[in-house]
């Protein structure tokens, strides 16, 4: 899944590519993601911010998380699709919206976070080890993703 990380927003005004493999793919069931997507969960890729090349006009919006960390999201200025987001605590990493990729066929979350607000009808794969909330340390997420891949 790492060989063709290109995508675009719904209207096509914003296109992007990532010149590095994604660190991991996650699904998040937090209420904020449910609001943001208008759906049951969000799915994203964590990629190095400096490997992300975006063309087209973006608008930005920032909010403070419950932990007091400012998160900024970047959306298409025309259609409003969110493209990616960054947090001030780790600006070197971007959360890219997985559904924007040209090829989504091989996308599979390796890490599941905020499972405590997951809707009960949603059944996770048997080998998933969901986090109730979200680990503070990114290394924990990376390790969980690696364990998930190795379990395949
Ligand atoms: Zn657009
Ligand atoms: Zn979330």
Short mmCIF file of C-alpha atoms and ligand atoms in Angstrom, two decimals:
data_model
loop_
_atom_site.label_atom_id
_atom_site.label_comp_id
_atom_site.label_asym_id
_atom_site.label_seq_id
_atom_site.Cartn_x
_atom_site.Cartn_y
_atom_site.Cartn_z
CA UNK A 1 0.00 0.00 0.00
CA UNK A 2 2.99 2.27 0.25
CA UNK A 3 3.87 2.45 -3.41
CA UNK A 4 1.21 4.84 -4.67
CA UNK A 5 0.19 7.41 -2.11
CA UNK A 6 -1.50 9.92 -4.38
CA UNK A 7 -4.94 11.37 -4.04
CA UNK A 8 -7.24 14.32 -4.36
CA UNK A 9 -10.22 16.00 -2.74
CA UNK A 10 -13.73 15.39 -3.99
CA UNK A 11 -13.79 18.35 -6.41
CA UNK A 12 -10.24 17.71 -7.65
CA UNK A 13 -8.90 21.22 -6.94
CA UNK A 14 -6.46 19.85 -4.37
CA UNK A 15 -4.14 16.98 -5.26
CA UNK A 16 -1.38 15.44 -3.19
CA UNK A 17 1.29 12.81 -3.13
CA UNK A 18 3.48 11.38 -0.39
CA UNK A 19 7.13 10.75 -1.16
CA UNK A 20 7.61 8.30 1.72
CA UNK A 21 5.86 5.20 3.03
CA UNK A 22 3.13 5.75 5.59
CA UNK A 23 4.18 4.99 9.17
CA UNK A 24 0.84 3.45 9.95
CA UNK A 25 -2.85 3.35 9.08
CA UNK A 26 -5.36 3.96 11.85
CA UNK A 27 -9.07 4.04 12.49
CA UNK A 28 -10.32 6.43 15.17
CA UNK A 29 -13.72 6.14 16.83
CA UNK A 30 -13.54 9.31 18.94
CA UNK A 31 -16.55 11.63 19.00
CA UNK A 32 -14.55 14.39 17.38
CA UNK A 33 -13.82 12.19 14.37
CA UNK A 34 -17.44 11.09 14.23
CA UNK A 35 -18.47 14.77 14.07
CA UNK A 36 -15.78 15.68 11.60
CA UNK A 37 -16.62 12.89 9.18
CA UNK A 38 -20.33 12.72 9.87
CA UNK A 39 -19.79 8.99 10.12
CA UNK A 40 -18.87 6.19 12.52
CA UNK A 41 -15.10 6.61 12.46
CA UNK A 42 -12.23 8.21 10.63
CA UNK A 43 -9.42 6.45 8.83
CA UNK A 44 -6.07 8.05 8.31
CA UNK A 45 -2.43 7.49 7.45
CA UNK A 46 0.37 8.93 9.50
CA UNK A 47 3.01 10.25 7.12
CA UNK A 48 6.11 12.48 7.48
CA UNK A 49 4.86 16.06 6.98
CA UNK A 50 7.84 17.01 4.85
CA UNK A 51 7.14 14.10 2.47
CA UNK A 52 3.62 15.36 1.80
CA UNK A 53 3.33 17.46 -1.34
CA UNK A 54 0.04 19.27 -1.78
CA UNK A 55 -1.07 21.33 -4.80
CA UNK A 56 -4.13 23.58 -4.74
CA UNK A 57 -5.67 26.14 -2.42
CA UNK A 58 -6.16 25.07 1.19
CA UNK A 59 -8.10 26.60 4.04
CA UNK A 60 -7.13 25.93 7.65
CA UNK A 61 -8.96 25.50 10.92
CA UNK A 62 -7.47 24.97 14.37
CA UNK A 63 -8.85 23.65 17.60
CA UNK A 64 -7.46 22.82 21.01
CA UNK A 65 -7.75 19.18 22.10
CA UNK A 66 -8.84 18.15 25.60
CA UNK A 67 -5.12 17.86 26.41
CA UNK A 68 -4.63 21.50 25.39
CA UNK A 69 -2.74 20.69 22.20
CA UNK A 70 -3.60 22.77 19.13
CA UNK A 71 -4.49 20.72 16.07
CA UNK A 72 -4.73 22.31 12.64
CA UNK A 73 -6.55 20.79 9.74
CA UNK A 74 -6.07 21.65 6.10
CA UNK A 75 -9.05 21.44 3.75
CA UNK A 76 -9.75 22.12 0.10
CA UNK A 77 -10.73 25.80 -0.12
CA UNK A 78 -13.39 24.93 -2.70
CA UNK A 79 -15.17 21.73 -1.69
CA UNK A 80 -14.14 21.70 1.98
CA UNK A 81 -12.81 18.14 2.04
CA UNK A 82 -10.27 17.73 4.81
CA UNK A 83 -6.93 16.71 3.33
CA UNK A 84 -4.69 16.36 6.37
CA UNK A 85 -4.06 17.60 9.88
CA UNK A 86 -1.10 18.27 12.16
CA UNK A 87 -0.70 18.72 15.89
CA UNK A 88 1.62 21.23 17.52
CA UNK A 89 3.13 18.48 19.70
CA UNK A 90 4.37 16.55 16.65
CA UNK A 91 4.39 18.88 13.62
CA UNK A 92 6.75 16.51 11.77
CA UNK A 93 3.88 14.02 11.37
CA UNK A 94 0.71 14.59 9.37
CA UNK A 95 -2.57 12.69 9.56
CA UNK A 96 -3.69 12.19 5.99
CA UNK A 97 -7.31 11.30 5.26
CA UNK A 98 -7.14 7.75 3.94
CA UNK A 99 -10.31 7.89 1.82
CA UNK A 100 -8.79 10.55 -0.45
CA UNK A 101 -6.25 8.17 -1.95
CA UNK A 102 -6.74 7.21 -5.60
CA UNK A 103 -6.41 3.55 -4.68
CA UNK A 104 -8.16 2.62 -1.45
CA UNK A 105 -8.53 -1.10 -2.19
CA UNK A 106 -5.65 -2.24 0.00
CA UNK A 107 -6.27 0.14 2.89
CA UNK A 108 -6.63 -1.57 6.23
CA UNK A 109 -6.31 -0.01 9.67
CA UNK A 110 -3.43 -1.45 11.69
CA UNK A 111 -4.29 0.47 14.82
CA UNK A 112 -7.71 1.17 16.32
CA UNK A 113 -8.02 4.06 18.77
CA UNK A 114 -10.79 5.46 21.00
CA UNK A 115 -12.56 2.10 20.86
CA UNK A 116 -14.52 3.04 23.98
CA UNK A 117 -16.72 5.29 21.84
CA UNK A 118 -16.98 2.79 19.01
CA UNK A 119 -20.53 1.95 18.01
CA UNK A 120 -21.43 -1.57 19.15
CA UNK A 121 -22.51 -2.87 15.74
CA UNK A 122 -18.97 -2.38 14.43
CA UNK A 123 -16.96 -5.58 14.79
CA UNK A 124 -13.19 -5.32 14.55
CA UNK A 125 -10.95 -8.02 13.05
CA UNK A 126 -10.16 -10.75 15.54
CA UNK A 127 -6.47 -9.93 15.74
CA UNK A 128 -7.08 -6.22 16.35
CA UNK A 129 -5.86 -4.93 19.72
CA UNK A 130 -7.87 -1.72 20.00
CA UNK A 131 -6.87 1.07 22.36
CA UNK A 132 -9.64 2.28 24.66
CA UNK A 133 -8.41 5.82 24.16
CA UNK A 134 -5.17 6.92 22.56
CA UNK A 135 -1.64 6.23 23.79
CA UNK A 136 0.33 9.39 24.63
CA UNK A 137 3.40 7.99 23.00
CA UNK A 138 3.51 7.54 19.23
CA UNK A 139 5.97 4.67 19.72
CA UNK A 140 3.17 2.65 21.31
CA UNK A 141 1.08 3.14 18.20
CA UNK A 142 3.97 2.22 15.92
CA UNK A 143 4.61 -0.94 17.91
CA UNK A 144 0.95 -1.89 17.79
CA UNK A 145 0.90 -1.35 14.02
CA UNK A 146 3.96 -3.52 13.60
CA UNK A 147 2.47 -6.28 15.72
CA UNK A 148 -0.68 -6.13 13.63
CA UNK A 149 1.30 -6.45 10.38
CA UNK A 150 3.31 -9.36 11.73
CA UNK A 151 0.13 -11.14 12.74
CA UNK A 152 -0.92 -11.34 9.11
ZN1 LIG B 1 -11.91 20.18 -3.45
ZN1 LIG B 2 -10.56 10.66 16.40
#
